[in-house]
PDB file of C-alpha atoms in Angstrom:
ATOM      1  CA  GLU L1139      11.409  -8.400 -10.606  1.00  0.00           C
ATOM      2  CA  GLU L1140       8.957  -5.699 -11.610  1.00  0.00           C
ATOM      3  CA  ASP L1141       9.941  -2.035 -11.173  1.00  0.00           C
ATOM      4  CA  SER L1142       7.131  -1.361  -8.690  1.00  0.00           C
ATOM      5  CA  CYS L1143       8.688  -3.905  -6.317  1.00  0.00           C
ATOM      6  CA  LYS L1144      12.044  -2.140  -6.316  1.00  0.00           C
ATOM      7  CA  GLY L1145      13.277   1.121  -4.866  1.00  0.00           C
ATOM      8  CA  GLY L1146      13.088   0.536  -1.124  1.00  0.00           C
ATOM      9  CA  GLN L1147       9.297   0.635  -0.972  1.00  0.00           C
ATOM     10  CA  CYS L1148       9.055  -2.402   1.301  1.00  0.00           C
ATOM     11  CA  LEU L1149       9.688  -2.704   5.012  1.00  0.00           C
ATOM     12  CA  LYS L1150      12.663  -4.824   5.999  1.00  0.00           C
ATOM     13  CA  GLY L1151      12.411  -7.604   8.549  1.00  0.00           C
ATOM     14  CA  LEU L1152       9.513  -9.166  10.373  1.00  0.00           C
ATOM     15  CA  ARG L1153       7.894  -6.331  12.272  1.00  0.00           C
ATOM     16  CA  ARG L1154       4.672  -4.390  12.225  1.00  0.00           C
ATOM     17  CA  PRO L1155       4.808  -0.961  10.583  1.00  0.00           C
ATOM     18  CA  THR L1156       4.558   2.156  12.704  1.00  0.00           C
ATOM     19  CA  VAL L1157       1.481   4.356  12.303  1.00  0.00           C
ATOM     20  CA  GLN L1158       3.531   6.741  10.179  1.00  0.00           C
ATOM     21  CA  GLU L1159       4.782   3.915   7.921  1.00  0.00           C
ATOM     22  CA  PHE L1160       1.270   2.495   7.579  1.00  0.00           C
ATOM     23  CA  GLU L1161      -0.173   5.862   6.569  1.00  0.00           C
ATOM     24  CA  ARG L1162       2.730   6.471   4.169  1.00  0.00           C
ATOM     25  CA  PHE L1163       2.447   3.137   2.351  1.00  0.00           C
ATOM     26  CA  LEU L1164      -1.352   2.613   2.403  1.00  0.00           C
ATOM     27  CA  PRO L1165      -2.192   4.843  -0.601  1.00  0.00           C
ATOM     28  CA  TRP L1166       0.651   3.252  -2.573  1.00  0.00           C
ATOM     29  CA  PHE L1167      -0.589  -0.271  -1.673  1.00  0.00           C
ATOM     30  CA  LEU L1168      -4.202   0.534  -2.601  1.00  0.00           C
ATOM     31  CA  GLN L1169      -3.179   1.824  -6.040  1.00  0.00           C
ATOM     32  CA  ASP L1170      -0.788  -1.012  -6.895  1.00  0.00           C
ATOM     33  CA  ARG L1171      -2.081  -3.861  -9.087  1.00  0.00           C
ATOM     34  CA  PRO L1172      -0.892  -7.339  -8.008  1.00  0.00           C
ATOM     35  CA  ASN L1173       0.496  -9.669 -10.669  1.00  0.00           C
ATOM     36  CA  LEU L1174       2.377 -12.963 -10.964  1.00  0.00           C
ATOM     37  CA  HIS L1175       5.749 -11.307 -10.363  1.00  0.00           C
ATOM     38  CA  CYS L1176       4.738  -9.097  -7.439  1.00  0.00           C
ATOM     39  CA  ALA L1177       1.628 -10.034  -5.457  1.00  0.00           C
ATOM     40  CA  LYS L1178       1.843  -7.234  -2.879  1.00  0.00           C
ATOM     41  CA  GLY L1179      -0.691  -4.869  -4.473  1.00  0.00           C
ATOM     42  CA  GLY L1180      -4.108  -4.073  -3.024  1.00  0.00           C
ATOM     43  CA  LEU L1181      -5.803  -2.618  -6.109  1.00  0.00           C
ATOM     44  CA  GLY L1182      -9.016  -4.450  -6.857  1.00  0.00           C
ATOM     45  CA  ALA L1183      -9.253  -6.262  -3.537  1.00  0.00           C
ATOM     46  CA  TYR L1184      -9.089  -3.343  -1.101  1.00  0.00           C
ATOM     47  CA  ASP L1185      -9.049  -0.067  -3.045  1.00  0.00           C
ATOM     48  CA  THR L1186     -12.763   0.639  -2.499  1.00  0.00           C
ATOM     49  CA  ALA L1187     -12.760  -0.582   1.129  1.00  0.00           C
ATOM     50  CA  VAL L1188     -10.884   2.478   2.450  1.00  0.00           C
ATOM     51  CA  ASN L1189     -12.091   6.072   2.142  1.00  0.00           C
ATOM     52  CA  MET L1190      -9.349   8.695   1.914  1.00  0.00           C
ATOM     53  CA  ASP L1191      -9.317  12.400   1.140  1.00  0.00           C
ATOM     54  CA  ALA L1192      -7.135  14.010  -1.547  1.00  0.00           C
ATOM     55  CA  ASN L1193      -4.198  14.172   0.906  1.00  0.00           C
ATOM     56  CA  GLY L1194      -4.362  10.441   1.657  1.00  0.00           C
ATOM     57  CA  THR L1195      -5.862  10.897   5.130  1.00  0.00           C
ATOM     58  CA  ILE L1196      -8.063   7.946   6.092  1.00  0.00           C
ATOM     59  CA  LEU L1197     -11.661   9.059   6.626  1.00  0.00           C
ATOM     60  CA  GLY L1198     -13.926   7.439   9.219  1.00  0.00           C
ATOM     61  CA  GLU L1199     -17.349   6.044   8.494  1.00  0.00           C
TER      62      GLU L1199
END
C-alpha cells in the first residue's frame, strides 16, 4: 500500500461525507495522483474542474 493511502485520510464505512469533511478532503483529492496501487486520486481528471482560492475555498462560476 502506498504511503498516500495510509494515515487515516479516508472515511470509514459507507456514508456520505459531511460538508466539513468534503471541504477538508477535496484539495487533498484534487492534488493526489491515482496509480495502480491507489486509484483514489483526482489529479488529472478533476484538478482543473474546480476553482479554489489559496485557502482551499471553492469559488463559484
